[in-house]
mmCIF file of C-alpha atoms (C1' of nucleotides) in Angstrom:
data_model
loop_
_atom_site.group_PDB
_atom_site.id
_atom_site.type_symbol
_atom_site.label_atom_id
_atom_site.label_comp_id
_atom_site.label_asym_id
_atom_site.label_seq_id
_atom_site.Cartn_x
_atom_site.Cartn_y
_atom_site.Cartn_z
ATOM 1 C CA MET A 1 114.575 125.853 68.803
ATOM 2 C CA LEU A 2 111.726 123.420 69.434
ATOM 3 C CA HIS A 3 110.990 121.838 66.092
ATOM 4 C CA ASN A 4 109.148 118.790 67.411
ATOM 5 C CA ALA A 5 107.659 119.628 70.811
ATOM 6 C CA ARG A 6 105.576 116.477 70.918
ATOM 7 C CA VAL A 7 108.695 114.431 71.610
ATOM 8 C CA LEU A 8 108.971 116.244 74.938
ATOM 9 C CA SER A 9 105.354 115.759 75.957
ATOM 10 C CA ALA A 10 104.586 113.523 78.913
ATOM 11 C CA ASP A 11 102.903 110.721 76.971
ATOM 12 C CA TRP A 12 105.235 110.508 74.011
ATOM 13 C CA VAL A 13 106.227 106.924 73.185
ATOM 14 C CA PRO A 14 109.609 106.672 71.452
ATOM 15 C CA ARG A 15 110.240 104.424 68.455
ATOM 16 C CA ASP A 16 112.800 102.515 70.419
ATOM 17 C CA VAL A 17 113.476 102.139 74.121
ATOM 18 C CA VAL A 18 117.195 102.157 74.694
ATOM 19 C CA HIS A 19 117.406 100.952 78.275
ATOM 20 C CA ARG A 20 115.445 98.444 80.288
ATOM 21 C CA ASN A 21 116.386 95.464 78.131
ATOM 22 C CA ALA A 22 115.752 92.909 80.860
ATOM 23 C CA GLU A 23 112.362 94.437 81.672
ATOM 24 C CA LYS A 24 111.518 94.637 77.985
ATOM 25 C CA ASN A 25 112.211 90.923 77.505
ATOM 26 C CA ARG A 26 110.236 89.896 80.566
ATOM 27 C CA LEU A 27 107.235 91.900 79.451
ATOM 28 C CA ARG A 28 107.423 90.487 75.940
ATOM 29 C CA ASN A 29 107.575 86.953 77.292
ATOM 30 C CA ALA A 30 104.667 87.617 79.604
ATOM 31 C CA LEU A 31 102.629 88.738 76.599
ATOM 32 C CA GLN A 32 103.478 85.608 74.609
ATOM 33 C CA PRO A 33 100.186 83.842 75.540
ATOM 34 C CA VAL A 34 98.354 86.643 73.731
ATOM 35 C CA LEU A 35 100.091 85.713 70.501
ATOM 36 C CA ASP A 36 99.398 82.014 70.973
ATOM 37 C CA ASP A 37 95.774 82.740 71.913
ATOM 38 C CA GLU A 38 96.259 81.048 75.258
ATOM 39 C CA PRO A 39 94.776 82.143 78.605
ATOM 40 C CA PRO A 40 96.382 85.426 79.643
ATOM 41 C CA GLU A 41 98.951 85.869 82.382
ATOM 42 C CA ASP A 42 98.488 88.498 85.059
ATOM 43 C CA ILE A 43 101.167 91.141 84.754
ATOM 44 C CA PHE A 44 102.273 93.622 87.392
ATOM 45 C CA ILE A 45 104.727 96.429 86.885
ATOM 46 C CA ASP A 46 105.926 98.481 89.803
ATOM 47 C CA GLY A 47 108.619 101.012 90.547
ATOM 48 C CA PRO A 48 109.078 104.688 91.381
ATOM 49 C CA SER A 49 107.670 107.579 89.350
ATOM 50 C CA GLY A 50 109.498 108.375 86.150
ATOM 51 C CA ALA A 51 111.224 104.989 85.946
ATOM 52 C CA GLY A 52 109.846 104.244 82.500
ATOM 53 C CA LYS A 53 107.010 101.870 83.446
ATOM 54 C CA THR A 54 104.352 103.544 81.341
ATOM 55 C CA CYS A 55 106.674 104.274 78.470
ATOM 56 C CA LEU A 56 107.932 100.702 78.176
ATOM 57 C CA SER A 57 104.439 99.227 78.511
ATOM 58 C CA ARG A 58 103.039 101.418 75.794
ATOM 59 C CA PHE A 59 106.050 100.782 73.616
ATOM 60 C CA THR A 60 105.771 97.008 74.011
ATOM 61 C CA THR A 61 102.028 96.819 73.437
ATOM 62 C CA ARG A 62 102.326 99.058 70.399
ATOM 63 C CA LYS A 63 104.928 96.690 68.932
ATOM 64 C CA LEU A 64 102.692 93.757 69.711
ATOM 65 C CA GLU A 65 99.788 95.373 67.910
ATOM 66 C CA GLU A 66 101.905 96.289 64.900
ATOM 67 C CA GLN A 67 103.307 92.824 64.548
ATOM 68 C CA THR A 68 100.233 90.751 65.236
ATOM 69 C CA PHE A 69 97.039 90.750 63.272
ATOM 70 C CA GLY A 70 93.828 90.891 65.283
ATOM 71 C CA VAL A 71 95.337 91.884 68.628
ATOM 72 C CA HIS A 72 94.090 95.100 70.184
ATOM 73 C CA THR A 73 95.971 97.008 72.831
ATOM 74 C CA HIS A 74 94.780 99.931 74.840
ATOM 75 C CA TYR A 75 95.980 102.298 77.518
ATOM 76 C CA VAL A 76 93.850 103.532 80.420
ATOM 77 C CA ASP A 77 94.961 106.030 83.025
ATOM 78 C CA CYS A 78 93.138 105.027 86.214
ATOM 79 C CA TRP A 79 93.994 108.382 87.704
ATOM 80 C CA GLN A 80 91.602 110.033 85.289
ATOM 81 C CA HIS A 81 89.144 107.145 85.345
ATOM 82 C CA SER A 82 89.128 105.997 88.940
ATOM 83 C CA THR A 83 85.425 105.205 89.211
ATOM 84 C CA LYS A 84 83.943 101.934 88.070
ATOM 85 C CA ALA A 85 81.797 103.184 85.204
ATOM 86 C CA SER A 86 84.349 105.510 83.680
ATOM 87 C CA LEU A 87 87.144 102.934 83.955
ATOM 88 C CA LEU A 88 85.129 100.140 82.341
ATOM 89 C CA MET A 89 83.985 102.463 79.572
ATOM 90 C CA ARG A 90 87.582 103.336 78.793
ATOM 91 C CA VAL A 91 88.541 99.667 78.686
ATOM 92 C CA LEU A 92 85.662 98.946 76.325
ATOM 93 C CA GLU A 93 86.603 101.850 74.060
ATOM 94 C CA GLY A 94 89.785 99.974 73.264
ATOM 95 C CA VAL A 95 87.979 97.041 71.666
ATOM 96 C CA ASP A 96 84.430 98.032 70.805
ATOM 97 C CA THR A 97 82.063 100.913 70.243
ATOM 98 C CA THR A 98 80.637 102.540 73.345
ATOM 99 C CA HIS A 99 78.134 105.059 71.995
ATOM 100 C CA ASP A 100 75.226 102.628 72.312
ATOM 101 C CA ILE A 101 75.790 102.101 76.043
ATOM 102 C CA HIS A 102 73.497 104.165 78.226
ATOM 103 C CA PRO A 103 74.465 105.116 81.773
ATOM 104 C CA LYS A 104 71.178 103.836 83.152
ATOM 105 C CA GLU A 105 71.976 100.308 82.008
ATOM 106 C CA GLY A 106 74.756 100.180 84.544
ATOM 107 C CA THR A 107 78.201 98.677 84.495
ATOM 108 C CA ASP A 108 77.006 95.084 84.069
ATOM 109 C CA LYS A 109 76.241 95.790 80.444
ATOM 110 C CA ILE A 110 79.793 97.049 79.870
ATOM 111 C CA LEU A 111 81.219 93.927 81.531
ATOM 112 C CA ASP A 112 78.997 91.717 79.365
ATOM 113 C CA ARG A 113 80.305 93.381 76.266
ATOM 114 C CA LEU A 114 83.911 93.014 77.424
ATOM 115 C CA SER A 115 83.354 89.314 78.082
ATOM 116 C CA THR A 116 81.988 88.592 74.613
ATOM 117 C CA VAL A 117 84.939 90.053 72.710
ATOM 118 C CA ASP A 118 86.338 87.141 70.731
ATOM 119 C CA GLU A 119 89.816 88.401 69.886
ATOM 120 C CA PRO A 120 92.597 88.744 72.449
ATOM 121 C CA TYR A 121 93.219 92.232 73.755
ATOM 122 C CA VAL A 122 95.673 93.830 76.118
ATOM 123 C CA THR A 123 94.788 96.722 78.391
ATOM 124 C CA ILE A 124 97.313 98.727 80.372
ATOM 125 C CA LEU A 125 95.864 100.008 83.633
ATOM 126 C CA ASP A 126 98.249 102.765 84.645
ATOM 127 C CA GLU A 127 98.159 104.113 88.222
ATOM 128 C CA ALA A 128 96.195 100.987 89.123
ATOM 129 C CA ASP A 129 96.350 101.807 92.831
ATOM 130 C CA GLN A 130 93.882 104.622 92.124
ATOM 131 C CA ILE A 131 91.081 102.194 91.386
ATOM 132 C CA GLN A 132 88.552 102.771 94.155
ATOM 133 C CA ASP A 133 86.440 99.660 93.824
ATOM 134 C CA SER A 134 88.631 96.564 94.110
ATOM 135 C CA GLY A 135 85.765 94.437 92.791
ATOM 136 C CA ILE A 136 86.514 95.877 89.355
ATOM 137 C CA LEU A 137 89.812 94.044 89.186
ATOM 138 C CA ARG A 138 88.211 90.745 90.089
ATOM 139 C CA GLN A 139 85.655 91.215 87.340
ATOM 140 C CA LEU A 140 88.231 92.273 84.780
ATOM 141 C CA TRP A 141 90.434 89.296 85.620
ATOM 142 C CA SER A 142 87.604 86.933 84.890
ATOM 143 C CA ILE A 143 87.288 88.133 81.295
ATOM 144 C CA PRO A 144 88.691 85.393 79.059
ATOM 145 C CA LYS A 145 90.370 87.346 76.244
ATOM 146 C CA LEU A 146 91.658 90.243 78.306
ATOM 147 C CA THR A 147 95.276 90.535 79.393
ATOM 148 C CA LEU A 148 95.808 93.228 82.011
ATOM 149 C CA ILE A 149 99.061 95.034 82.615
ATOM 150 C CA LEU A 150 98.789 96.738 85.984
ATOM 151 C CA ILE A 151 101.143 99.595 86.740
ATOM 152 C CA ALA A 152 101.622 101.132 90.177
ATOM 153 C CA ASN A 153 104.346 102.646 92.305
ATOM 154 C CA ARG A 154 104.103 99.766 94.726
ATOM 155 C CA GLU A 155 102.523 96.439 93.883
ATOM 156 C CA ARG A 156 101.098 96.070 97.370
ATOM 157 C CA ASP A 157 99.049 99.259 96.992
ATOM 158 C CA VAL A 158 97.081 97.364 94.383
ATOM 159 C CA LEU A 159 97.053 93.977 96.117
ATOM 160 C CA ASP A 160 96.347 94.937 99.731
ATOM 161 C CA PRO A 161 92.714 95.993 99.220
ATOM 162 C CA LEU A 162 91.901 92.704 97.444
ATOM 163 C CA ASP A 163 90.476 89.669 99.187
ATOM 164 C CA GLU A 164 92.669 86.717 100.084
ATOM 165 C CA ARG A 165 91.480 84.440 97.284
ATOM 166 C CA LEU A 166 92.383 86.967 94.641
ATOM 167 C CA ARG A 167 95.706 87.766 96.286
ATOM 168 C CA SER A 168 96.757 84.148 96.326
ATOM 169 C CA ARG A 169 95.941 83.793 92.648
ATOM 170 C CA LEU A 170 98.030 86.851 91.932
ATOM 171 C CA ARG A 171 101.085 85.544 93.701
ATOM 172 C CA GLY A 172 101.599 83.623 90.486
ATOM 173 C CA ALA A 173 101.493 86.791 88.395
ATOM 174 C CA VAL A 174 104.444 87.983 86.354
ATOM 175 C CA SER A 175 105.870 90.796 88.411
ATOM 176 C CA ILE A 176 108.314 93.230 86.845
ATOM 177 C CA HIS A 177 110.104 95.717 89.022
ATOM 178 C CA PHE A 178 111.645 98.939 87.715
ATOM 179 C CA ASP A 179 114.363 100.802 89.574
ATOM 180 C CA LYS A 180 115.127 104.480 89.279
ATOM 181 C CA TYR A 181 117.219 105.423 86.277
ATOM 182 C CA SER A 182 120.903 105.983 86.895
ATOM 183 C CA HIS A 183 122.366 109.367 86.157
ATOM 184 C CA ALA A 184 124.036 108.094 82.985
ATOM 185 C CA GLU A 185 120.809 106.532 81.737
ATOM 186 C CA LEU A 186 118.910 109.766 82.316
ATOM 187 C CA VAL A 187 121.507 111.732 80.380
ATOM 188 C CA ALA A 188 121.221 109.262 77.506
ATOM 189 C CA ILE A 189 117.426 109.520 77.511
ATOM 190 C CA LEU A 190 117.572 113.311 77.578
ATOM 191 C CA LYS A 191 120.084 113.297 74.766
ATOM 192 C CA SER A 192 117.914 111.194 72.500
ATOM 193 C CA ARG A 193 114.852 113.327 73.224
ATOM 194 C CA ALA A 194 116.803 116.537 72.681
ATOM 195 C CA ASP A 195 118.123 115.221 69.360
ATOM 196 C CA ALA A 196 114.600 114.480 68.191
ATOM 197 C CA ALA A 197 112.876 117.575 69.549
ATOM 198 C CA LEU A 198 115.362 120.415 69.300
ATOM 199 C CA GLU A 199 117.462 122.040 66.611
ATOM 200 C CA PRO A 200 120.978 120.552 66.473
ATOM 201 C CA GLN A 201 123.427 121.943 69.049
ATOM 202 C CA SER A 202 120.658 123.537 71.097
ATOM 203 C CA ILE A 203 121.976 121.990 74.280
ATOM 204 C CA ASN A 204 125.243 120.366 75.189
ATOM 205 C CA GLU A 205 126.161 117.480 77.417
ATOM 206 C CA SER A 206 127.040 119.453 80.538
ATOM 207 C CA GLU A 207 123.618 121.163 80.591
ATOM 208 C CA LEU A 208 121.907 117.778 80.129
ATOM 209 C CA ASP A 209 123.998 116.674 83.050
ATOM 210 C CA VAL A 210 122.589 119.460 85.231
ATOM 211 C CA ILE A 211 119.003 118.552 84.297
ATOM 212 C CA ALA A 212 119.590 114.852 84.964
ATOM 213 C CA ASP A 213 121.095 115.732 88.295
ATOM 214 C CA LYS A 214 118.065 117.793 89.356
ATOM 215 C CA ALA A 215 115.637 115.113 88.204
ATOM 216 C CA ALA A 216 117.189 112.526 90.543
ATOM 217 C CA GLY A 217 116.390 109.429 88.518
ATOM 218 C CA ASN A 218 112.950 110.563 87.404
ATOM 219 C CA ALA A 219 112.764 110.604 83.610
ATOM 220 C CA ARG A 220 109.357 112.276 83.491
ATOM 221 C CA ASP A 221 110.647 115.202 85.561
ATOM 222 C CA ALA A 222 113.845 115.346 83.540
ATOM 223 C CA ILE A 223 111.941 115.616 80.277
ATOM 224 C CA SER A 224 109.595 118.268 81.616
ATOM 225 C CA TYR A 225 112.616 120.271 82.830
ATOM 226 C CA LEU A 226 114.140 119.986 79.371
ATOM 227 C CA ARG A 227 110.906 121.108 77.738
ATOM 228 C CA GLN A 228 110.581 124.099 80.043
ATOM 229 C CA SER A 229 114.253 124.998 79.533
ATOM 230 C CA ALA A 230 113.758 125.024 75.766
ATOM 231 C CA ARG A 231 110.764 127.326 76.211
ATOM 232 C CA GLU A 232 112.778 129.660 78.416
ATOM 233 C CA ALA A 233 115.486 129.853 75.774
ATOM 234 C CA ASP A 234 112.864 130.459 73.097
ATOM 235 C CA TRP A 235 111.312 133.317 75.027
ATOM 236 C CA GLU A 236 114.707 134.878 75.536
ATOM 237 C CA GLY A 237 115.377 134.549 71.820
ATOM 238 C CA ASP A 238 118.453 132.392 72.422
ATOM 239 C CA ASP A 239 119.329 129.415 70.265
ATOM 240 C CA THR A 240 121.128 127.420 72.934
ATOM 241 C CA ILE A 241 119.948 126.343 76.359
ATOM 242 C CA THR A 242 122.134 127.730 79.127
ATOM 243 C CA ARG A 243 122.422 126.995 82.805
ATOM 244 C CA GLU A 244 120.428 130.147 83.552
ATOM 245 C CA HIS A 245 117.526 128.888 81.470
ATOM 246 C CA ILE A 246 117.582 125.642 83.407
ATOM 247 C CA GLN A 247 117.703 127.462 86.744
ATOM 248 C CA THR A 248 114.540 129.342 85.824
ATOM 249 C CA ALA A 249 112.859 126.398 84.153
ATOM 250 C CA ILE A 250 112.973 123.888 86.990
ATOM 251 C CA PRO A 251 110.914 125.840 89.548
ATOM 252 C CA ALA A 252 108.551 126.875 86.756
ATOM 253 C CA ALA A 253 108.053 123.244 85.711
ATOM 254 C CA GLN A 254 107.499 122.162 89.329
ATOM 255 C CA ASP A 255 105.057 124.998 89.882
ATOM 256 C CA SER A 256 103.074 124.119 86.812
ATOM 257 C CA ILE A 257 102.779 120.491 87.948
ATOM 258 C CA ARG A 258 101.564 121.674 91.348
ATOM 259 C CA ARG A 259 99.043 124.113 89.876
ATOM 260 C CA HIS A 260 97.745 121.369 87.647
ATOM 261 C CA SER A 261 97.204 119.124 90.664
ATOM 262 C CA LEU A 262 95.515 121.934 92.596
ATOM 263 C CA SER A 263 93.127 122.583 89.732
ATOM 264 C CA LYS A 264 91.761 119.061 90.107
ATOM 265 C CA LEU A 265 90.689 119.630 93.723
ATOM 266 C CA ASN A 266 87.223 120.773 94.777
ATOM 267 C CA ASP A 267 86.690 123.761 97.087
ATOM 268 C CA ASP A 268 86.802 121.815 100.343
ATOM 269 C CA GLN A 269 89.861 119.878 99.247
ATOM 270 C CA ARG A 270 91.597 123.127 98.380
ATOM 271 C CA VAL A 271 90.794 124.588 101.798
ATOM 272 C CA VAL A 272 92.293 121.486 103.433
ATOM 273 C CA TYR A 273 95.406 121.945 101.336
ATOM 274 C CA GLU A 274 95.638 125.650 102.206
ATOM 275 C CA VAL A 275 95.242 124.868 105.902
ATOM 276 C CA LEU A 276 98.025 122.328 105.660
ATOM 277 C CA ASP A 277 100.151 124.719 103.615
ATOM 278 C CA ASP A 278 99.760 127.396 106.327
ATOM 279 C CA LEU A 279 100.570 124.969 109.110
ATOM 280 C CA GLY A 280 103.415 123.495 107.091
ATOM 281 C CA CYS A 281 103.336 120.297 109.043
ATOM 282 C CA ALA A 282 100.538 119.020 111.269
ATOM 283 C CA SER A 283 98.621 116.070 112.669
ATOM 284 C CA PRO A 284 95.231 115.167 111.180
ATOM 285 C CA LYS A 285 93.582 116.474 114.318
ATOM 286 C CA GLU A 286 95.183 119.916 114.062
ATOM 287 C CA ILE A 287 94.408 120.112 110.369
ATOM 288 C CA TYR A 288 90.779 119.269 110.989
ATOM 289 C CA GLU A 289 90.386 121.791 113.796
ATOM 290 C CA VAL A 290 91.747 124.650 111.697
ATOM 291 C CA TYR A 291 89.763 123.508 108.660
ATOM 292 C CA VAL A 292 86.503 123.587 110.639
ATOM 293 C CA GLU A 293 87.238 127.163 111.767
ATOM 294 C CA ASN A 294 87.804 128.256 108.193
ATOM 295 C CA GLN A 295 84.793 126.604 106.646
ATOM 296 C CA PRO A 296 81.197 127.652 107.406
ATOM 297 C CA ASP A 297 79.823 124.274 106.323
ATOM 298 C CA PRO A 298 82.648 121.802 107.009
ATOM 299 C CA ARG A 299 82.830 118.188 105.827
ATOM 300 C CA SER A 300 83.109 115.342 108.295
ATOM 301 C CA LYS A 301 86.368 114.004 109.694
ATOM 302 C CA ARG A 302 86.077 110.893 107.596
ATOM 303 C CA THR A 303 85.783 112.934 104.422
ATOM 304 C CA VAL A 304 88.732 115.118 105.336
ATOM 305 C CA ARG A 305 90.759 111.929 105.855
ATOM 306 C CA LYS A 306 89.883 111.003 102.285
ATOM 307 C CA TYR A 307 90.933 114.455 101.123
ATOM 308 C CA LEU A 308 94.272 114.143 102.893
ATOM 309 C CA LYS A 309 94.917 110.839 101.199
ATOM 310 C CA LYS A 310 94.095 112.476 97.920
ATOM 311 C CA LEU A 311 96.581 115.278 98.587
ATOM 312 C CA VAL A 312 99.253 112.660 99.187
ATOM 313 C CA ASN A 313 98.310 110.898 95.959
ATOM 314 C CA TYR A 314 98.563 114.175 94.085
ATOM 315 C CA ASN A 315 101.998 114.847 95.584
ATOM 316 C CA LEU A 316 100.652 117.952 97.288
ATOM 317 C CA ALA A 317 101.397 116.494 100.704
ATOM 318 C CA GLU A 318 103.628 113.945 102.327
ATOM 319 C CA VAL A 319 102.781 111.752 105.258
ATOM 320 C CA GLU A 320 104.958 110.205 107.934
ATOM 321 C CA GLY A 321 104.356 107.988 110.929
ATOM 322 C CA ALA A 322 101.437 105.817 111.905
ATOM 323 C CA GLY A 323 98.739 105.931 114.525
ATOM 324 C CA PRO A 324 98.751 108.945 116.858
ATOM 325 C CA SER A 325 102.147 110.137 115.637
ATOM 326 C CA ARG A 326 101.016 110.599 112.065
ATOM 327 C CA VAL A 327 102.021 113.920 110.532
ATOM 328 C CA TYR A 328 101.213 115.510 107.185
ATOM 329 C CA THR A 329 103.530 117.957 105.472
ATOM 330 C CA ALA A 330 102.590 120.293 102.649
ATOM 331 C CA VAL A 331 104.642 119.998 99.472
ATOM 332 C CA ASN A 332 105.141 123.355 97.826
ATOM 333 C CA SER A 333 108.617 123.263 96.363
ATOM 334 C "C1'" DG B 1 103.437 94.969 128.859
ATOM 335 C "C1'" DA B 2 98.767 96.642 129.504
ATOM 336 C "C1'" DT B 3 96.030 100.429 128.416
ATOM 337 C "C1'" DC B 4 94.809 104.460 125.995
ATOM 338 C "C1'" DC B 5 94.208 107.402 122.213
ATOM 339 C "C1'" DA B 6 94.378 108.954 117.483
ATOM 340 C "C1'" DC B 7 94.188 107.380 113.129
ATOM 341 C "C1'" DA B 8 93.038 104.679 108.639
ATOM 342 C "C1'" DG B 9 89.869 102.922 105.968
ATOM 343 C "C1'" DG B 10 85.801 99.437 105.114
ATOM 344 C "C1'" DA B 11 80.674 99.010 105.044
ATOM 345 C "C1'" DA B 12 76.159 100.606 104.731
ATOM 346 C "C1'" DG B 13 72.790 104.015 103.944
ATOM 347 C "C1'" DG B 14 71.072 108.493 102.263
ATOM 348 C "C1'" DG B 15 71.065 112.619 99.380
ATOM 349 C "C1'" DT B 16 72.397 114.501 94.947
ATOM 350 C "C1'" DT B 17 73.368 114.478 90.114
ATOM 351 C "C1'" DG B 18 72.885 113.690 85.265
ATOM 352 C "C1'" DG B 19 71.362 111.483 81.102
ATOM 353 C "C1'" DG B 20 67.525 109.015 78.757
ATOM 354 C "C1'" DG B 21 62.765 107.867 78.118
ATOM 355 C "C1'" DG B 22 57.883 108.580 78.671
ATOM 356 C "C1'" DC C 1 58.867 118.708 81.469
ATOM 357 C "C1'" DC C 2 59.188 115.281 84.872
ATOM 358 C "C1'" DC C 3 60.391 110.724 86.330
ATOM 359 C "C1'" DC C 4 63.632 106.936 86.631
ATOM 360 C "C1'" DC C 5 67.855 104.799 87.417
ATOM 361 C "C1'" DA C 6 72.651 104.157 88.230
ATOM 362 C "C1'" DA C 7 76.583 106.370 89.773
ATOM 363 C "C1'" DC C 8 78.721 109.128 92.924
ATOM 364 C "C1'" DC C 9 79.773 111.628 97.071
ATOM 365 C "C1'" DC C 10 79.200 112.255 101.846
ATOM 366 C "C1'" DT C 11 78.072 110.724 106.503
ATOM 367 C "C1'" DT C 12 77.780 107.589 110.294
ATOM 368 C "C1'" DC C 13 79.334 103.691 112.440
ATOM 369 C "C1'" DC C 14 82.693 100.570 113.149
ATOM 370 C "C1'" DT C 15 87.043 97.647 113.476
ATOM 371 C "C1'" DG C 16 91.859 97.079 113.478
ATOM 372 C "C1'" DT C 17 96.386 99.124 114.228
ATOM 373 C "C1'" DG C 18 100.308 101.160 116.303
ATOM 374 C "C1'" DG C 19 102.735 104.752 118.933
ATOM 375 C "C1'" DA C 20 102.630 106.897 123.633
ATOM 376 C "C1'" DT C 21 102.335 106.596 128.449
ATOM 377 C "C1'" DC C 22 102.446 104.779 132.786
#
DNA sequence: GATCCACAGGAAGGGTTGGGGG
DNA sequence: CCCCCAACCCTTCCTGTGGATC
């Protein structure tokens, strides 16, 4: 059934993006200075998960690179490269060799190399709110030939940690907001992916409808549900995807996302998650008290606060309220 | 509306780690 | 093989914030 599984992988960039025409035009216009070799504009993209931010950015920069000689574009996932050294190395990989950089020379050397690049280049910083050291952004913004496209769920998550001088400069940035996909748009996206990835007639419109419905505007989820549904059908030896396959596939897809997130936690972080999962819903104080009982050599409160924030970032927990009424809830759907 | 308490997260300092060079 | 250095993680200390309580 699956004759081109890559089309259903999370980082697949389609040959054409069918929706988001307004956003596409704004991004292209914002990148115009790159073509004219003028000073770059700052570009922000924000919107909910699965709204097509990453996909459209990668699509647009790929087009730019194809159509323009001497322009380099590069994608960096700040989630995987949240520390200063690893992030800067990834940025440099997009334009230059990195094998001659030694860790003991520090990050200044990497920044020097980035500053001396003499051709314009565009770097997408996806999940930009994950960058731990806000000084990195200031340094990257001062690089003459570099155009940054910053992607985050909420623009203010990136801007708030910055100092006032930088924030005021960035008020002039090109800011592109993405909304959730509508149901009809999701169905259309699923249809085009299914056409490219699956044997003809493997799935019909009403089943796509069910998947789109469950994904609630999130294209990334929708595509992973479709992928898992195709696998289910394959395992069963069926050549069409039925509602039963989808029913099985959705929890399986959600579980695999959750397990993947859990695998990235260290032992203490996992204990904090398990404590929260047992409690279901609890204040930071309660969580910490139970955590300390369960751990012979517990981390400090401050560190556990960092862990809790991490769980929220990984979608393993949700948080509500502020101050003393703050409550964390485990996510284990 | 003043006060209190729990919380978030920044800053600074110390211990640990890991890769390269002597 | 050990030392060096930068990066990284954790801790301690601290400030600012906002809901709860009287």
